[in-house]
Tab-separated table of C-alpha atoms in Angstrom:
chain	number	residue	atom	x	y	z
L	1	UNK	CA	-66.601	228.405	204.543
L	2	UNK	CA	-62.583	227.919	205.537
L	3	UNK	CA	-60.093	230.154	204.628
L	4	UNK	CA	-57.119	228.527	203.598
L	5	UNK	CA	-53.488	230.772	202.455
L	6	UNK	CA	-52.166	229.164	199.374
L	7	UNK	CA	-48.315	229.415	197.728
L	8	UNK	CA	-48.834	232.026	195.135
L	9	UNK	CA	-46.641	231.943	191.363
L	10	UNK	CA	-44.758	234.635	190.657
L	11	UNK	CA	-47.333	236.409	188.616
L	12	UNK	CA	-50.711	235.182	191.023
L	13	UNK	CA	-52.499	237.019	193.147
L	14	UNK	CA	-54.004	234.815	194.896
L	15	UNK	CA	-53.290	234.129	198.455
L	16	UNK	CA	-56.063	232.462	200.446
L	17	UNK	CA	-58.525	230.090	199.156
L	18	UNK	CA	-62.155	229.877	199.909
L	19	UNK	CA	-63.377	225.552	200.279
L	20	UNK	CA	-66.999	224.608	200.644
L	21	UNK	CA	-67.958	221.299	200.759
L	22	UNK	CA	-68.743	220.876	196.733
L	23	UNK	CA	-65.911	222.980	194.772
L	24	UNK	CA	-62.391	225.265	195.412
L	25	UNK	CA	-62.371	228.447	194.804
L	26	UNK	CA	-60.109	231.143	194.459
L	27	UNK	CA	-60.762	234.220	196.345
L	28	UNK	CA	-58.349	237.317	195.971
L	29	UNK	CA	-56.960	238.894	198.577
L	30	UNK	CA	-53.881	241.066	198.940
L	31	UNK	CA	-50.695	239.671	200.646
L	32	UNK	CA	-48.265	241.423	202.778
L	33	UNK	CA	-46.107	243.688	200.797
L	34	UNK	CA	-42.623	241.870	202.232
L	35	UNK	CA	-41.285	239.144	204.157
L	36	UNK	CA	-40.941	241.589	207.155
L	37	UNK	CA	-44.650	241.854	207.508
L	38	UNK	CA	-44.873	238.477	208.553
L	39	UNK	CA	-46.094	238.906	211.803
L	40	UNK	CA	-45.913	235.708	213.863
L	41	UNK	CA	-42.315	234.321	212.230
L	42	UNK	CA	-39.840	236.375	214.030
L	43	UNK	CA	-38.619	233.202	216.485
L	44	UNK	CA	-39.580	230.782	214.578
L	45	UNK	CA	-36.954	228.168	213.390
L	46	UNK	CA	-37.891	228.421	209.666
L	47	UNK	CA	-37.348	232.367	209.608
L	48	UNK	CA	-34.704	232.308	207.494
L	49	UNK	CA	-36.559	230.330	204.432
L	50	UNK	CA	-39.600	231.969	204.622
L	51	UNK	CA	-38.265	234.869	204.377
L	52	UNK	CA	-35.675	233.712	201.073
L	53	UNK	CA	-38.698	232.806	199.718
L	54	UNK	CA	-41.063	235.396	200.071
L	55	UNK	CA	-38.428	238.334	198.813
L	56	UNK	CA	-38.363	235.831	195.517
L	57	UNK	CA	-42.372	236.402	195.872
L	58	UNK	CA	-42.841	232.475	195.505
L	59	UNK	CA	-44.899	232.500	198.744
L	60	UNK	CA	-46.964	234.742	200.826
L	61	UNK	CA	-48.971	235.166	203.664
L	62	UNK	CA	-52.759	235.676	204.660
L	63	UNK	CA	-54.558	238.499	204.777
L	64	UNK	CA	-53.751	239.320	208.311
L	65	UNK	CA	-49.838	239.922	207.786
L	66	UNK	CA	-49.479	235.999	209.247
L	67	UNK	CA	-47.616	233.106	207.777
L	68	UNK	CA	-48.752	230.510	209.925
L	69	UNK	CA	-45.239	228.664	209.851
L	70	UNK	CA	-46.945	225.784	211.893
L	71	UNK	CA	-50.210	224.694	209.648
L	72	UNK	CA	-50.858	221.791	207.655
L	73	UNK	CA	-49.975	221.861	203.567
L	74	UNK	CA	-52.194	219.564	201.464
L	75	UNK	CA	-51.562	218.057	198.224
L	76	UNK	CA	-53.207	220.830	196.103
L	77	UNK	CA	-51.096	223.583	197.625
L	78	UNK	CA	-48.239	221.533	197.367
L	79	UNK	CA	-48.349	220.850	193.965
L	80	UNK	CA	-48.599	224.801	193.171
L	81	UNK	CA	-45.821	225.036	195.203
L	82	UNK	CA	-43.315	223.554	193.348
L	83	UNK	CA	-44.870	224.977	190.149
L	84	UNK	CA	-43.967	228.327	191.623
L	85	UNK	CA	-40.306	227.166	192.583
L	86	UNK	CA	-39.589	225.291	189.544
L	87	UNK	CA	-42.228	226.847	186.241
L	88	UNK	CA	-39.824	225.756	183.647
L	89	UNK	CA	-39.182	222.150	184.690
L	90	UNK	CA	-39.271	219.883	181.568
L	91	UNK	CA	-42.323	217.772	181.253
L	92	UNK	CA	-41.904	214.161	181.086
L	93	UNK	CA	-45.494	213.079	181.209
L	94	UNK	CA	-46.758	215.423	178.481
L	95	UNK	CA	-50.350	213.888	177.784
L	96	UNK	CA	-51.353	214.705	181.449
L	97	UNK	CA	-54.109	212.741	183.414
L	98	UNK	CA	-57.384	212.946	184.617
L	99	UNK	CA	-57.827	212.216	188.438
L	100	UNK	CA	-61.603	212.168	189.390
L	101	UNK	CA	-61.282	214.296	192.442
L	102	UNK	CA	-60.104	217.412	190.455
L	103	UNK	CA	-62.477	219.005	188.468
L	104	UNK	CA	-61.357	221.233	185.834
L	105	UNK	CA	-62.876	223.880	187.932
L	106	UNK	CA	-60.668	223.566	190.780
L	107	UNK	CA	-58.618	226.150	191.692
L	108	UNK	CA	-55.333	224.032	191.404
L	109	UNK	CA	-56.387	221.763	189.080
L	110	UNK	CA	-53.990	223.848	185.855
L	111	UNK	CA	-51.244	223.515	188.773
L	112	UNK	CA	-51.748	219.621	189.416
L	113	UNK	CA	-51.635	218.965	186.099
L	114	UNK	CA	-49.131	220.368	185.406
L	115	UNK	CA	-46.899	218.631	188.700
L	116	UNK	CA	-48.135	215.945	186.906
L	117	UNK	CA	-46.625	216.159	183.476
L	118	UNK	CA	-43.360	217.675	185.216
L	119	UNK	CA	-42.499	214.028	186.924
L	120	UNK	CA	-42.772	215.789	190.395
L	121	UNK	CA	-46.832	214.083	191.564
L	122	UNK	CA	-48.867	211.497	190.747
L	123	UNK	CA	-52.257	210.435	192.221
L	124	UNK	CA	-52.380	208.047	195.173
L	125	UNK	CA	-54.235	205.880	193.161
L	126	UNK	CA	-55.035	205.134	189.827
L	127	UNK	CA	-57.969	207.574	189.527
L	128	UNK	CA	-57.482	210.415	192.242
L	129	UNK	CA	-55.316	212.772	193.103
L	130	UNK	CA	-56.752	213.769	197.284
L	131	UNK	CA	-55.921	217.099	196.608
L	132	UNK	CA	-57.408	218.385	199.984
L	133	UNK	CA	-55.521	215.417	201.754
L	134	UNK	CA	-52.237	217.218	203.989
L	135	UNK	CA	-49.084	215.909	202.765
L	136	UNK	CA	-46.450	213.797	205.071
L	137	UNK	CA	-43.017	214.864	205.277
L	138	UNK	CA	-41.815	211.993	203.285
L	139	UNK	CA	-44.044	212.342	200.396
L	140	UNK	CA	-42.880	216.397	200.407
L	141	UNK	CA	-39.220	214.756	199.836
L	142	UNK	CA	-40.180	211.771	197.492
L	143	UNK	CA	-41.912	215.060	195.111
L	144	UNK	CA	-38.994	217.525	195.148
L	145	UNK	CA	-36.317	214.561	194.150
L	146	UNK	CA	-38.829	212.695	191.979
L	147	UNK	CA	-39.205	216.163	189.732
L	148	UNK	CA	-36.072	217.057	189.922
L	149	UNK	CA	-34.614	213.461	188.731
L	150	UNK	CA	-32.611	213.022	192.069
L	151	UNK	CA	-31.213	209.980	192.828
L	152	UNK	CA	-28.641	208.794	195.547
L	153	UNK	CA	-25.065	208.192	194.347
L	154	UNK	CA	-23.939	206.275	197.793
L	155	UNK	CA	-26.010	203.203	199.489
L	156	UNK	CA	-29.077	204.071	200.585
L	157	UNK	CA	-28.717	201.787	203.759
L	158	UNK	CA	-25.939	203.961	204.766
L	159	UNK	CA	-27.025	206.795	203.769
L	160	UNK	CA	-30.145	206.771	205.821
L	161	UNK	CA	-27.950	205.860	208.805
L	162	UNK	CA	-28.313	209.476	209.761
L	163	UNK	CA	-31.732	209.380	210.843
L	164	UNK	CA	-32.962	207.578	214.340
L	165	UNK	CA	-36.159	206.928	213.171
L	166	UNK	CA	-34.726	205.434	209.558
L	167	UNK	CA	-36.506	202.295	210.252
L	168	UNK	CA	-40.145	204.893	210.023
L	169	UNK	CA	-39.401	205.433	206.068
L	170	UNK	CA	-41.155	203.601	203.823
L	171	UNK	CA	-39.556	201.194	201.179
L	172	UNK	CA	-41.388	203.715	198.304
L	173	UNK	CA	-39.607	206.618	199.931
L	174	UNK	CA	-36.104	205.092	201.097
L	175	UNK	CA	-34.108	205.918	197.597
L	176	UNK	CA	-35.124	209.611	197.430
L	177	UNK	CA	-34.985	210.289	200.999
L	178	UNK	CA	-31.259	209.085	200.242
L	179	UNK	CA	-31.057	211.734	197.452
L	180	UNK	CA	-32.598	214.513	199.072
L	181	UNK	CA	-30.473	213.995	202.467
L	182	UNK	CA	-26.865	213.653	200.211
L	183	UNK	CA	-28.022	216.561	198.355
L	184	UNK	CA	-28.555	218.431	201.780
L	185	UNK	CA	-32.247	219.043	201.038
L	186	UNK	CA	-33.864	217.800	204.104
L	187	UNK	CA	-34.037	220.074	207.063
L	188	UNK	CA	-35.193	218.313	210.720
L	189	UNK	CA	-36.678	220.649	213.543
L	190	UNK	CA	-36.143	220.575	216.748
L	191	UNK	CA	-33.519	217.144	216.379
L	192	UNK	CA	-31.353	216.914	212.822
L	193	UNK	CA	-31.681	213.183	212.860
L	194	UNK	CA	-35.166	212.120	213.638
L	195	UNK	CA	-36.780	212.879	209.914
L	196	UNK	CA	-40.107	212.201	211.391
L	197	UNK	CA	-41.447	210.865	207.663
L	198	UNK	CA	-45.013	210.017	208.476
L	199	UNK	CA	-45.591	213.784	210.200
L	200	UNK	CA	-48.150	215.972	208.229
L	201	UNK	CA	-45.503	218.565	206.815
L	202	UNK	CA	-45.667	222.180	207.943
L	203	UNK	CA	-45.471	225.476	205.954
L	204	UNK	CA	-42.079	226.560	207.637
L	205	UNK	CA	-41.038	222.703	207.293
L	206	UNK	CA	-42.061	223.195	203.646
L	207	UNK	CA	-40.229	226.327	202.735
L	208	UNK	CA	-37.269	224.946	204.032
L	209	UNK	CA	-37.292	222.079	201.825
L	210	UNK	CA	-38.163	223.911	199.328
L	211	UNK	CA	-35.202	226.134	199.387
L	212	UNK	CA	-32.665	223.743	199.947
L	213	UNK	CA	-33.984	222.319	196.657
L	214	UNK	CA	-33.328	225.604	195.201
L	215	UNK	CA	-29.877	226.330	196.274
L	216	UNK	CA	-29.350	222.396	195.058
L	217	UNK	CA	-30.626	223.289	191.136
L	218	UNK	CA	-28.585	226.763	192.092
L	219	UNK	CA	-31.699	228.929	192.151
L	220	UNK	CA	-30.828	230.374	195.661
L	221	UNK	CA	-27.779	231.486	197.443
L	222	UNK	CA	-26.702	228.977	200.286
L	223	UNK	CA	-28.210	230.468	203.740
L	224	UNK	CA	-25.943	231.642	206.912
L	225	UNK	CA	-24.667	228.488	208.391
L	226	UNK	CA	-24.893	229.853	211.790
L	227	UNK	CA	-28.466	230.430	211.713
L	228	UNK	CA	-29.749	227.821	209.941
L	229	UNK	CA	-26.901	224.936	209.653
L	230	UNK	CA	-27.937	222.497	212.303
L	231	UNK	CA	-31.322	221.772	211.232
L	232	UNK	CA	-29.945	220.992	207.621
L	233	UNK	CA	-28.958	217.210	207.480
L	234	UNK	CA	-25.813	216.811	205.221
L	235	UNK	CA	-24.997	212.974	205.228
L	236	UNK	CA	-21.981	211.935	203.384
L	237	UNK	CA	-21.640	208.517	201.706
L	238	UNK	CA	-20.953	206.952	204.704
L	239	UNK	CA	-23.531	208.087	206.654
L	240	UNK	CA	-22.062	210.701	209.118
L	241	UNK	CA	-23.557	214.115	209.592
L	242	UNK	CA	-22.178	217.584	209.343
L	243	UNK	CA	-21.748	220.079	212.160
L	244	UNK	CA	-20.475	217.244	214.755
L	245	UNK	CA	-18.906	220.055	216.596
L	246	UNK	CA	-21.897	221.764	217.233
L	247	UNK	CA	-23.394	218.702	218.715
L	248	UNK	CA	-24.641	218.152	222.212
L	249	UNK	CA	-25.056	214.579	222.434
L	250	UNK	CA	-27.595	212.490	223.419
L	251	UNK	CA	-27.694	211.418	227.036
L	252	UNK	CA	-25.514	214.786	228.204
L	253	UNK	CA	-26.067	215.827	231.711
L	254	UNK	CA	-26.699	219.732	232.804
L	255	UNK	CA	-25.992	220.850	235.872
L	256	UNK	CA	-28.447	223.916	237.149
L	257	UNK	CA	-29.496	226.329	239.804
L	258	UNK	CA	-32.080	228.434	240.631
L	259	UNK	CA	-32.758	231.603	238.913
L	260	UNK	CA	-32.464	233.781	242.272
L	261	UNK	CA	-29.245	233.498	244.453
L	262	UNK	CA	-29.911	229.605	244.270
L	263	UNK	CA	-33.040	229.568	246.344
L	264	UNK	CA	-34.889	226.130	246.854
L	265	UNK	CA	-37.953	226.005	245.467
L	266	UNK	CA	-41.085	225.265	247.943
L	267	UNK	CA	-44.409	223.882	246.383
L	268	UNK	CA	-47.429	221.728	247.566
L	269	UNK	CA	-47.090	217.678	246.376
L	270	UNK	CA	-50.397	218.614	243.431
L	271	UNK	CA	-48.828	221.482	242.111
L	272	UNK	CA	-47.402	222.432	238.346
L	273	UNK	CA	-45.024	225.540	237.760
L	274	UNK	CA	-46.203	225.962	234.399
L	275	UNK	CA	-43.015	228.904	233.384
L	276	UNK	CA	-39.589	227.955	235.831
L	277	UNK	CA	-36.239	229.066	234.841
L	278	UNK	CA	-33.023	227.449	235.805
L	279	UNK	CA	-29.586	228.736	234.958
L	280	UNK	CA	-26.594	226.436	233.956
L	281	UNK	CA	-24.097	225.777	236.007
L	282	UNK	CA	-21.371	224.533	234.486
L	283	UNK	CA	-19.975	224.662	230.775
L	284	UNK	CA	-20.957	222.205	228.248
L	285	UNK	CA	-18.108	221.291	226.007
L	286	UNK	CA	-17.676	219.225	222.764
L	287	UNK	CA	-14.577	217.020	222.524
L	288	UNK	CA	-12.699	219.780	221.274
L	289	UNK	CA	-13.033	221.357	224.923
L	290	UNK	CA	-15.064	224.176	222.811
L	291	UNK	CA	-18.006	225.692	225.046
L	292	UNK	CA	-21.438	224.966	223.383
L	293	UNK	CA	-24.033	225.870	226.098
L	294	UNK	CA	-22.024	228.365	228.912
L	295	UNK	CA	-22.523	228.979	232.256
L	296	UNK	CA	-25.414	231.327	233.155
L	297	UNK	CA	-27.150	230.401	230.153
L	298	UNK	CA	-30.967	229.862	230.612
L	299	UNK	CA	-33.105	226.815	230.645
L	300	UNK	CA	-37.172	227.396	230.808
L	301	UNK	CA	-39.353	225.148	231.737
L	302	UNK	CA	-42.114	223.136	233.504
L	303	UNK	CA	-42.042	220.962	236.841
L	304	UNK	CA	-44.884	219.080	237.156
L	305	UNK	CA	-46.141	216.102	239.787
L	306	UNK	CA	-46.525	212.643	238.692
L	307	UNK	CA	-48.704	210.250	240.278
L	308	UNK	CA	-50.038	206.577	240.020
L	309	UNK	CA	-53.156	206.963	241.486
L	310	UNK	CA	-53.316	208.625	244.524
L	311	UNK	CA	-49.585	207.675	245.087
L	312	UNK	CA	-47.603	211.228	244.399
L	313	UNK	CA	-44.328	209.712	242.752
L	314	UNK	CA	-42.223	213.244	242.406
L	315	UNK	CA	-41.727	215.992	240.476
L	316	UNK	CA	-40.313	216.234	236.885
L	317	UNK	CA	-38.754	219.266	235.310
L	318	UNK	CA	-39.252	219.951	231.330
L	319	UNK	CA	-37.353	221.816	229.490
L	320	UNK	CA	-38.695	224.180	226.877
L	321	UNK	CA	-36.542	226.337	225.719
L	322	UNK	CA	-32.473	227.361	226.017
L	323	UNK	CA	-31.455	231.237	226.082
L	324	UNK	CA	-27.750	230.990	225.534
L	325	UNK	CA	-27.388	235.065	225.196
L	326	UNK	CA	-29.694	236.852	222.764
L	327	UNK	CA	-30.688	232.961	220.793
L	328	UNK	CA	-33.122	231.225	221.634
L	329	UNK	CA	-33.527	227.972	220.645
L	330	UNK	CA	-37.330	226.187	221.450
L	331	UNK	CA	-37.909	222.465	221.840
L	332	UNK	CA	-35.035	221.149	223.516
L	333	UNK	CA	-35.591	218.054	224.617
L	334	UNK	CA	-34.094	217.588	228.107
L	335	UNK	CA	-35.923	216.430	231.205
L	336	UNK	CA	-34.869	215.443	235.258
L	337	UNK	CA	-35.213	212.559	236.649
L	338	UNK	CA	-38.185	211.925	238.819
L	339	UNK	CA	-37.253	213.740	242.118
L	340	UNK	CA	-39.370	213.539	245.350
L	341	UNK	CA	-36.958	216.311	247.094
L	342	UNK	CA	-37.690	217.517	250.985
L	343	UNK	CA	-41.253	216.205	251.952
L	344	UNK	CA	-42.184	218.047	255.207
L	345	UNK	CA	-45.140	218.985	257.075
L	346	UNK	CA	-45.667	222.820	257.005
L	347	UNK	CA	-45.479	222.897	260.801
L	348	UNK	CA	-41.696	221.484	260.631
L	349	UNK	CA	-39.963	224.338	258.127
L	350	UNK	CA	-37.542	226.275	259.113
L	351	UNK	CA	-38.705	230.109	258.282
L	352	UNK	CA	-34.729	230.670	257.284
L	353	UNK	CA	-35.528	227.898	254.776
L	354	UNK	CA	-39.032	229.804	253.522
L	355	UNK	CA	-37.477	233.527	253.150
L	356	UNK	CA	-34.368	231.927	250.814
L	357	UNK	CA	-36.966	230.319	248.688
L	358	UNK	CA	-38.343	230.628	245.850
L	359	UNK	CA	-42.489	229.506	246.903
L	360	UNK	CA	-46.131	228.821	245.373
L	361	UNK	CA	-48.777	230.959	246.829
L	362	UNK	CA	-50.895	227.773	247.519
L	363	UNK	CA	-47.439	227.262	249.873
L	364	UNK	CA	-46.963	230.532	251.217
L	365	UNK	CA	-50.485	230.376	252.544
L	366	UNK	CA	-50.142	227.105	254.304
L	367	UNK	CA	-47.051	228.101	255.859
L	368	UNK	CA	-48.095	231.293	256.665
L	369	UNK	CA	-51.003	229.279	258.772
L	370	UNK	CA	-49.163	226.799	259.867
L	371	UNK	CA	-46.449	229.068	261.395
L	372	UNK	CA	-48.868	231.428	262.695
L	373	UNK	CA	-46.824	234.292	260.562
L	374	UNK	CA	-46.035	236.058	257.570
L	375	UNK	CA	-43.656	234.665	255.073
L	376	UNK	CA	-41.558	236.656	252.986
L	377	UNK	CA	-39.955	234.614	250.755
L	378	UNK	CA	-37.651	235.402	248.124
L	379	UNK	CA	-39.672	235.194	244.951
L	380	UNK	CA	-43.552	233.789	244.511
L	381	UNK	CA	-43.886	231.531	241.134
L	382	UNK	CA	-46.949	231.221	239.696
L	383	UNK	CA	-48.773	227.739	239.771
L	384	UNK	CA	-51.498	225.470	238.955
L	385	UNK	CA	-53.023	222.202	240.294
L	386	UNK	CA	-52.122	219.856	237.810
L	387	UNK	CA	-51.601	216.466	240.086
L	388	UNK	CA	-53.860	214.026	242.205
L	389	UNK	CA	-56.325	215.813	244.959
L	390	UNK	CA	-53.718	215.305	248.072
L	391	UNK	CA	-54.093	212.585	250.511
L	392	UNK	CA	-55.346	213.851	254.536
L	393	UNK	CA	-51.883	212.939	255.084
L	394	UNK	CA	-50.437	215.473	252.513
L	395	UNK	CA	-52.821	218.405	252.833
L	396	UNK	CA	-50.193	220.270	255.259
L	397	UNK	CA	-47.268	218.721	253.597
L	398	UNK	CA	-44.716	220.774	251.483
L	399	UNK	CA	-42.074	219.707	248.961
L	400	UNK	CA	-38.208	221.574	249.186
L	401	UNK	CA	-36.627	220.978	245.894
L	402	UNK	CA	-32.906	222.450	245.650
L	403	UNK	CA	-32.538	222.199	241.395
L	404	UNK	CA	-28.651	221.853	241.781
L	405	UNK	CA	-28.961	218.094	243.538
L	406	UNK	CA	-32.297	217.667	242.536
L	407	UNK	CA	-33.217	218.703	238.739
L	408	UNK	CA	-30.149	217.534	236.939
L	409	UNK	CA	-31.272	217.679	233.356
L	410	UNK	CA	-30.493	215.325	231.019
L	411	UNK	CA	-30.683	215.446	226.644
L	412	UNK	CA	-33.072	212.860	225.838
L	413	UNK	CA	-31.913	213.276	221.586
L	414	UNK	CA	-29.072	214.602	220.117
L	415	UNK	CA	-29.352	218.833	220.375
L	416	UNK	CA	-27.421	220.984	217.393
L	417	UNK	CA	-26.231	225.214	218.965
L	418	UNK	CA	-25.644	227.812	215.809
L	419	UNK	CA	-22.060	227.918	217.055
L	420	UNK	CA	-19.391	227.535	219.724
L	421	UNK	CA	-19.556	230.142	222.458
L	422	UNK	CA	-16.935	232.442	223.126
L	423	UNK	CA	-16.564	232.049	227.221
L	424	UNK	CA	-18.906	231.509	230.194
L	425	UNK	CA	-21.186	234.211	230.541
């Protein structure tokens, strides 16, 4: 048996659901008390909806004071979802419909049904419904516009010019993806404008649609901007997006340093630095000269060898996450180029060079023999062997990377900030 946390009504009870392989159903369990018990949502990106949501007790958790922001939604749960958003949504389809896959003993069947007859789902064929099946992205927007009789009032071509991956919509979809981005319903995380349609929607990802869809029927209040703006797309008519001056564009360079008095960095040609932190350098500005990462801000991160073969071909830094002060924003998507920096034999490094480093252990102990004594370098960084086996040839050879001239990072997609900064830090 799976346990499974389902969107509760306002009035249910019920909060995880027990699945075997013949029949749903329903087991009772109590969910936390308040959105502050969520456990495992305090730095997530959908914080802010969750939480609207769960004070209006149209969602909960699981047992265990979770919300698992980042787990598949199917169908089923879906469908009881927007019956707990929306209960008093007129029916269009009054007769209902049978889909074979739902028995009347299901736990969701009153709830599909009843999606059904309110114009917001309808079976993805003639005959069943795949309640169990998880639910894409698009199909998440295509029900919330569908049952609330949402259509676009600009083109649609246009319209959709907001989105990267536009061309990734399906012709079904394109007209209420329209409506649901003009009526600022769609929310995109990490990148505003990559919709990623054909991605199995999350349970954050879902209660952020969801209340966008409320505050757009004006059953919620309109969430801080600054927290939550730039993941909200808000096309116009003519396809432009909101928050432009929050945007750090695609292709942006970042200038960095080490994290300790600018020390290189010494590792061995197979080795990963799984956790590396690089500070910014210099300001990054919008057009309006207004600072939207500062100076000193914080870029973590992974460097990692690349090979072809047994050919080592450099080292690439990834970045994970930004720290601009106390916000923290995940994902970014910035890398470095491919860098080979300072290839040296062990025997041929200066010690000066070692102690103003920041050095594997894996390096530290082949200098160490190598020089014939200790090494006291500024800071050891944990590693792991991620690339080829090295070659004879490299087995005493080190790699000097200085990340100023070496790991200039670049924005591979377009990357939204909650606001402009006030100065350098």
């Amino acid at each position: 048996m799976s346990i499974f946390s389902g969107f509760t009504s306002k009035t249910a009870a019920l909060v995880a659901l027990g699945i075997t392989a013949n029949a749903v159903v329903p087991l009772a369990i109590s969910a936390p008390a308040t959105a502050a018990d969520f456990s495992d949502v305090n730095n997530h990106w959908a914080r802010p909806f969750i939480e609207a949501l769960a004070d209006q007790k149209i969602i909960s958790g699981y047992s265990d004071g979770t919300f698992k922001p980042d787990q598949a939604v199917t169908r089923a749960e879906f469908a009881a979802l927007v019956q707990a958003a929306f209960p008093n949504n007129r029916e269009t389809r009054p007769q209902g419909y049978t889909f074979r896959d739902v028995s009347t003993n299901h736990w969701a069947y009153n709830k599909i049904q009843k999606a059904y007859k309110t114009g917001f789902m309808s079976g993805v064929t003639t005959t069943n419904f795949a309640p169990d099946t998880k639910i894409p992205r698009v199909q998440a927007l295509v029900t919330l516009t569908s049952g609330l009789n949402i259509d676009p009032q600009g083109s649609t071509s246009t319209i959709l010019r907001a989105y990267q991956d536009a061309t990734e919509i399906p012709q079904y979809a394109r007209n209420k993806v329209a409506a649901a981005t003009e009526k600022r319903m769609v929310v995109n995380y990490p990148v505003v404008d990559r919709l990623r349609p054909n991605q199995i929607t999350t349970r954050g990802e879902v209660a952020a649609f969801l209340y966008q869809a409320m505050v757009n029927q004006g059953q919620a209040q309109t969430l801080d901007t600054t927290a939550v703006n730039r993941y909200i797309v808000g096309a116009t008519t003519d396809g432009t997006t909101q928050n432009a001056n929050l945007r750090v564009r695609s292709g942006q360079t970042i200038v960095v340093r080490g994290a300790d008095a600018r020390p290189r960095i010494l590792l061995l040609p197979n080795e990963s630095i799984p956790n590396l932190t690089l500070i910014v350098d210099q300001d990054i500005r919008n057009s309006a000269n207004e600072i939207l990462i500062p100076r000193n801000s914080q870029i973590e991160g992974r460097l990692s060898p690349l090979s072809s073969g047994n050919q080592f071909l450099g080292m690439r830094f990834d970045a994970r996450r930004l720290i601009i002060g106390n916000q923290s924003y995940d994902q970014i998507d910035a890398t470095s180029r491919i860098v080979t920096g300072q290839q040296q034999q062990a025997s041929s490094v200066n010690t000066g060079t070692v102690e103003n480093a920041a050095i594997t252990a894996a390096a530290q102990a082949i200098l160490g023999r190598v020089l014939g004594q200790s090494v006291n370098p500024i800071n050891i960084l944990g590693s792991i062997f991620t690339g080829q086996t090295p070659t004879t040839q490299q087995q005493d050879q080190v790699i000097i990377i200085d990340p100023r001239q070496d790991l200039q990072l670049t924005f591979n997609s377009d990357f939204y900030v909650n606001r402009v900064a006030t100065g350098s830090n």
